[in-house]
Amino acid sequence: MSRIPFPIKDMKRRKLPTLLTILSLTISVASTIFLILMGENIGFNLESVTGGQLASGFSLIFSRFIVFVSILNLLTGALVVLFLFSLAMSERIRDIGVMKAFGCLTSSVFGIFATELFLMIFLGCIIGTVAGLVAYLGVSYIIGLSYLSNVNWWSILLVLLGFFLLSHFFGAKPIVKAIQMKPADALSSSHLFGTTTEFSGKSLSRFGLTLRVAFRSLMRRALPTRNIFLCLTMILTLVTVAVAGGLVAKETTVNYLERAVGRDVILVAHKDMIEQYANLLLQFQEAKPIKTVDYFDLRYAIPESLIQQLTNIPSVTKSEKRLLFETTVYEGYGVIIYPFDSSAYYFVGEGRSGKTFAMGIEPANVVSNWLIQGKPLTNETLDSAMIGASLADTMFTKPLNQTIKISESSYEIAGICIDPFNNGNVSYVSFNSLSSSLREFGNNLLFLKTNRKDNTQFLAQIDSFLSETNFEFLELNSVLDENISFLEKTWSLVMLLPLSSLATAVFCLFIYLMFSITEQQREFGIMRALGTKIKVVAKIVVVQVLAILFASSISGASIGFLIVYLLMIPEPIISLSTIYALMILIGLAIVFLTLFSLYATLKVIRKPILETLHPLLISPDSDSDV
Amino acid sequence: MKDNKEKVVCVSSLGKTYQIGDVKIRALENVNLEVTKGELVAIHGPSGAGKTTLLNIVGGIDYPTSGEIIVFGQNLATCDEEYLATFRCAYIEFVFQSYNLISTLTAIENVAFPMELAQWPEDYIQERSKELLEIVGLSHRADHFPSQLSGGEQQRAAFARALANNALLILADEPTGNLDGKTGKAIIGILEKLKSDGKTQIVATHDEEILQLADQIIKIEEGRIIQA
């Protein structure tokens, strides 16, 4: 008699289920660790090129994307463990009945299977961590990111702990359910079969044998069907969030950028001011040195007569004057009143200050259309300011409840905008609210929005008006396109990350299907022994796979889209081309999943009949003393 | 006399070897057997003698390693899986030792399954399934799943399924092996009726009553026929 403990002996003899469970855990842990480490590394790299951090509004969406995909990854791994253990335990109920019938205490039976669960989770987590780290280091090395200093061991520990606890929680549920069964119930033949509900299938009789048998089997094996539906829904939610989230986030952030800068806008200003403005816009992608400029140099003030001439050009659809200047701004304190007790309040703010850029704008004529949290500026709100997201993050505690002091005037912060200008370190106030000394100077920037169709002629007209002045013009589209290109490159790097999740999804599904179909293979064997051709059995399984994939695709894609639209991205933008791209990508994912599942199916179906009629999953060459 | 009758099964020099790990197990060795139309052949012998293997090969769900197996004029050893499936559907029905009812189908649906495969009209299938359940005394359990039937009831449902397509050859593996005396007698009654209807049957059994009913008794030990 072997002295190896029962759980280890049991795991060794049930090689396939043991290996599949460990493998699915390994892949889930590895891809989550890879995702988080790569996400952080790409974040570090973005920070280093932008000289601090990516403009807050943009990095918020980026980090939300990583967080959502990581959480879904974690949940998928835990759910797969739950389902694998549900299947494994449904196969073992009879064994449990025998153990209990021979006097094994419930706690001892639990101990045996809990030990198996612990060992599999432990092995999966350890191997997964090593695999995730190796994948991260390898990919970082290949794409040329610095990596060694950026390994966040706390993140790894957190992921491990999350997986360890979630997997134990989910994996213990089917064990507890199985061991609570009375020995007589566990030994009865009713647990050898998965039949759980009535479904006559009479309504399907006109659709022929294949559909009828496929749907009967699906509907009557309610528990496995529900499990695979839930598992696939989770996997397809992950796929949708990864694909749709990435594409929509990319399109939306590009849109935020376009809205903030303005499309088809011409900037008219002194050469120094044009250089300075363009440089400040490009701070979004790279931290370049900023020249010291005297913004109130009279040479920079644009004469009103010139403004009138340019504004009167027929192609100009909108014109806006701005006064740009650098100044020290101060954080003002705010009062927060408790929601349920109007007499109780507390102060927020630390009296911080810092050098930043401010712009006096004409709220009614702005060429920008920022994404704003809070309220936009109006001509009437002279005591209000709008600040960039990065400034709000770095200098304010609860910005929308606080004030900001700019050039000796104090303003309530009405809104926070997403703006690439100076990487979001900027504040806007109404020109009319500026002090009289500033107003007397006038404006140093003029923005003209035009109809692009007659651009050449329009530019020639502007050129002729400016030829005898010190002023020049710049098409902002060129700067905007540079920023968009940077943002798109960033997203294309970020979009690589969910590939690891997609791989997890596909592998988990494959493993689950192998299990699920193996469970049904005896039935296939009986059908074939009765004269059903392999082709017909394959058709039955294909119908089952397609039905489940169709149902779970609809629910998974819907939940995924809801997460993307309601939780992940504020004011999401989705164009027709993105819809087509999404449909193609998600369609491809479904086709891929179908082919994978069919591979698993055909592998099982093609087994010799006798092999399918006998209990499988136990290696025939294993030693036999249990 | 036998030579004048139509030969249904003709087995010559049949051998079957299983490989489990490094060990080779000879399940059948140089088996020769002839079964004519309408005969009830009983195969008996100790457990592990090769009875089930012989039935599986005659039924076309397993291939021999050597020798020839001709059933209704077809050499099954040379047929592919697809052809064998069609062949089984048309000529052969099984009654397995472990019943092998499809768990997600009710008793009546299990009986109907071979007829659905053979694409009989829906009305005929319904009527015939009810009739067969009536014959085996299971009409009151028609809508029950296999898990809700006792062993004897499952065995009777399996017999009803075997009769569904009026198969010319019925193979039964220990049909009374797991049953109590009363249910066993009911099954023997079915075998008798099939015999009187002119069906060819090969039954692997230890049951004395079935052996008495048989036209031909074959004793098999360690894969060899030792008495025919």
PDB file of C-alpha atoms in Angstrom, chain A residues 189-195 197-202 205 209 212-213 216-217 220-221 522-523 525-536 540 606-610 613-614 620-621, chain B residues 18 20-21 56 59-62 81-82 84-86 88-89 92-94 96 98-106 109-110 113-114 116-117 122 125-126 143 145-149 154 161:
ATOM      1  CA  SER A 189     -28.107   6.886  -9.752  1.00  0.00           C
ATOM      2  CA  SER A 190     -29.842  10.242 -10.057  1.00  0.00           C
ATOM      3  CA  HIS A 191     -26.486  11.920  -9.465  1.00  0.00           C
ATOM      4  CA  LEU A 192     -24.806  10.056 -12.252  1.00  0.00           C
ATOM      5  CA  PHE A 193     -26.823  12.112 -14.677  1.00  0.00           C
ATOM      6  CA  GLY A 194     -27.008  15.814 -15.065  1.00  0.00           C
ATOM      7  CA  THR A 195     -30.729  15.961 -15.765  1.00  0.00           C
ATOM      8  CA  THR A 197     -35.175  20.211 -15.533  1.00  0.00           C
ATOM      9  CA  GLU A 198     -38.059  19.239 -17.677  1.00  0.00           C
ATOM     10  CA  PHE A 199     -38.091  20.442 -21.250  1.00  0.00           C
ATOM     11  CA  SER A 200     -40.298  18.613 -23.710  1.00  0.00           C
ATOM     12  CA  GLY A 201     -38.697  19.996 -26.847  1.00  0.00           C
ATOM     13  CA  LYS A 202     -41.988  19.238 -28.636  1.00  0.00           C
ATOM     14  CA  SER A 205     -40.017  18.652 -33.366  1.00  0.00           C
ATOM     15  CA  LEU A 209     -33.420  15.333 -34.818  1.00  0.00           C
ATOM     16  CA  ARG A 212     -34.300  18.563 -30.987  1.00  0.00           C
ATOM     17  CA  VAL A 213     -31.604  16.500 -29.313  1.00  0.00           C
ATOM     18  CA  ARG A 216     -33.199  18.893 -25.084  1.00  0.00           C
ATOM     19  CA  SER A 217     -29.708  18.216 -23.846  1.00  0.00           C
ATOM     20  CA  ARG A 220     -32.305  19.556 -19.348  1.00  0.00           C
ATOM     21  CA  ARG A 221     -28.716  19.772 -18.221  1.00  0.00           C
ATOM     22  CA  ARG A 522     -20.704   8.831 -22.730  1.00  0.00           C
ATOM     23  CA  GLU A 523     -23.975  10.057 -24.192  1.00  0.00           C
ATOM     24  CA  GLY A 525     -20.902   7.057 -27.279  1.00  0.00           C
ATOM     25  CA  ILE A 526     -24.390   5.626 -26.661  1.00  0.00           C
ATOM     26  CA  MET A 527     -25.789   7.578 -29.592  1.00  0.00           C
ATOM     27  CA  ARG A 528     -23.043   6.299 -31.839  1.00  0.00           C
ATOM     28  CA  ALA A 529     -23.488   2.719 -30.620  1.00  0.00           C
ATOM     29  CA  LEU A 530     -27.148   3.050 -31.611  1.00  0.00           C
ATOM     30  CA  GLY A 531     -26.122   4.018 -35.117  1.00  0.00           C
ATOM     31  CA  THR A 532     -25.765   7.809 -35.030  1.00  0.00           C
ATOM     32  CA  LYS A 533     -23.073   8.960 -37.414  1.00  0.00           C
ATOM     33  CA  ILE A 534     -20.180  11.063 -36.133  1.00  0.00           C
ATOM     34  CA  LYS A 535     -21.419  13.821 -38.429  1.00  0.00           C
ATOM     35  CA  VAL A 536     -24.801  13.907 -36.698  1.00  0.00           C
ATOM     36  CA  ILE A 540     -25.723  18.237 -32.330  1.00  0.00           C
ATOM     37  CA  ARG A 606     -13.835  11.067 -32.653  1.00  0.00           C
ATOM     38  CA  LYS A 607     -12.782   8.807 -29.799  1.00  0.00           C
ATOM     39  CA  PRO A 608     -13.600   5.112 -30.274  1.00  0.00           C
ATOM     40  CA  ILE A 609     -17.098   4.260 -29.033  1.00  0.00           C
ATOM     41  CA  LEU A 610     -15.907   1.831 -26.394  1.00  0.00           C
ATOM     42  CA  LEU A 613     -18.682   4.341 -22.911  1.00  0.00           C
ATOM     43  CA  HIS A 614     -16.215   3.769 -20.087  1.00  0.00           C
ATOM     44  CA  PRO A 620      -5.005   3.773 -17.399  1.00  0.00           C
ATOM     45  CA  ASP A 621      -1.383   3.466 -16.424  1.00  0.00           C
TER      46      ASP A 621
ATOM     47  CA  TYR B  18      -5.837  -4.651 -25.769  1.00  0.00           C
ATOM     48  CA  ILE B  20      -2.836  -1.093 -21.428  1.00  0.00           C
ATOM     49  CA  GLY B  21       0.444   0.629 -20.773  1.00  0.00           C
ATOM     50  CA  ASN B  56     -18.860  -5.453 -29.224  1.00  0.00           C
ATOM     51  CA  GLY B  59     -22.052  -5.286 -33.103  1.00  0.00           C
ATOM     52  CA  GLY B  60     -19.462  -3.226 -34.963  1.00  0.00           C
ATOM     53  CA  ILE B  61     -18.555  -0.926 -32.081  1.00  0.00           C
ATOM     54  CA  ASP B  62     -15.073  -2.403 -31.823  1.00  0.00           C
ATOM     55  CA  GLU B  81     -16.843   4.187 -38.726  1.00  0.00           C
ATOM     56  CA  GLU B  82     -19.407   6.009 -40.846  1.00  0.00           C
ATOM     57  CA  LEU B  84     -20.686   0.940 -39.373  1.00  0.00           C
ATOM     58  CA  ALA B  85     -22.973   3.613 -37.899  1.00  0.00           C
ATOM     59  CA  THR B  86     -25.410   3.238 -40.805  1.00  0.00           C
ATOM     60  CA  ARG B  88     -25.891  -0.621 -36.889  1.00  0.00           C
ATOM     61  CA  CYS B  89     -28.839   1.695 -37.376  1.00  0.00           C
ATOM     62  CA  ILE B  92     -28.299  -4.259 -35.101  1.00  0.00           C
ATOM     63  CA  GLU B  93     -29.567  -3.177 -31.702  1.00  0.00           C
ATOM     64  CA  PHE B  94     -27.779  -3.402 -28.389  1.00  0.00           C
ATOM     65  CA  PHE B  96     -25.954  -2.999 -22.746  1.00  0.00           C
ATOM     66  CA  SER B  98     -25.166  -0.984 -17.872  1.00  0.00           C
ATOM     67  CA  TYR B  99     -28.347  -0.066 -19.822  1.00  0.00           C
ATOM     68  CA  ASN B 100     -26.750   3.018 -21.397  1.00  0.00           C
ATOM     69  CA  LEU B 101     -29.891   5.058 -21.668  1.00  0.00           C
ATOM     70  CA  ILE B 102     -29.337   8.666 -22.690  1.00  0.00           C
ATOM     71  CA  SER B 103     -29.645  10.628 -19.479  1.00  0.00           C
ATOM     72  CA  THR B 104     -31.272  13.712 -20.930  1.00  0.00           C
ATOM     73  CA  LEU B 105     -34.019  11.790 -22.705  1.00  0.00           C
ATOM     74  CA  THR B 106     -37.108  10.354 -21.025  1.00  0.00           C
ATOM     75  CA  GLU B 109     -37.676   9.478 -25.969  1.00  0.00           C
ATOM     76  CA  ASN B 110     -34.927   6.904 -25.474  1.00  0.00           C
ATOM     77  CA  PHE B 113     -34.289   7.690 -30.554  1.00  0.00           C
ATOM     78  CA  PRO B 114     -33.295   4.855 -32.968  1.00  0.00           C
ATOM     79  CA  GLU B 116     -35.726   9.175 -35.148  1.00  0.00           C
ATOM     80  CA  LEU B 117     -32.295   8.241 -36.448  1.00  0.00           C
ATOM     81  CA  GLU B 122     -43.322  11.365 -36.360  1.00  0.00           C
ATOM     82  CA  ILE B 125     -42.533   6.960 -33.872  1.00  0.00           C
ATOM     83  CA  GLN B 126     -44.948   8.153 -31.211  1.00  0.00           C
ATOM     84  CA  ASP B 143     -42.019  10.410 -19.181  1.00  0.00           C
ATOM     85  CA  PHE B 145     -35.757  10.205 -16.982  1.00  0.00           C
ATOM     86  CA  PRO B 146     -33.317   7.277 -16.629  1.00  0.00           C
ATOM     87  CA  SER B 147     -32.232   8.639 -13.241  1.00  0.00           C
ATOM     88  CA  GLN B 148     -35.834   8.264 -12.055  1.00  0.00           C
ATOM     89  CA  LEU B 149     -36.101   4.609 -13.112  1.00  0.00           C
ATOM     90  CA  GLN B 154     -33.933   0.913 -17.185  1.00  0.00           C
ATOM     91  CA  ARG B 161     -35.226   0.659 -27.501  1.00  0.00           C
TER      92      ARG B 161
END
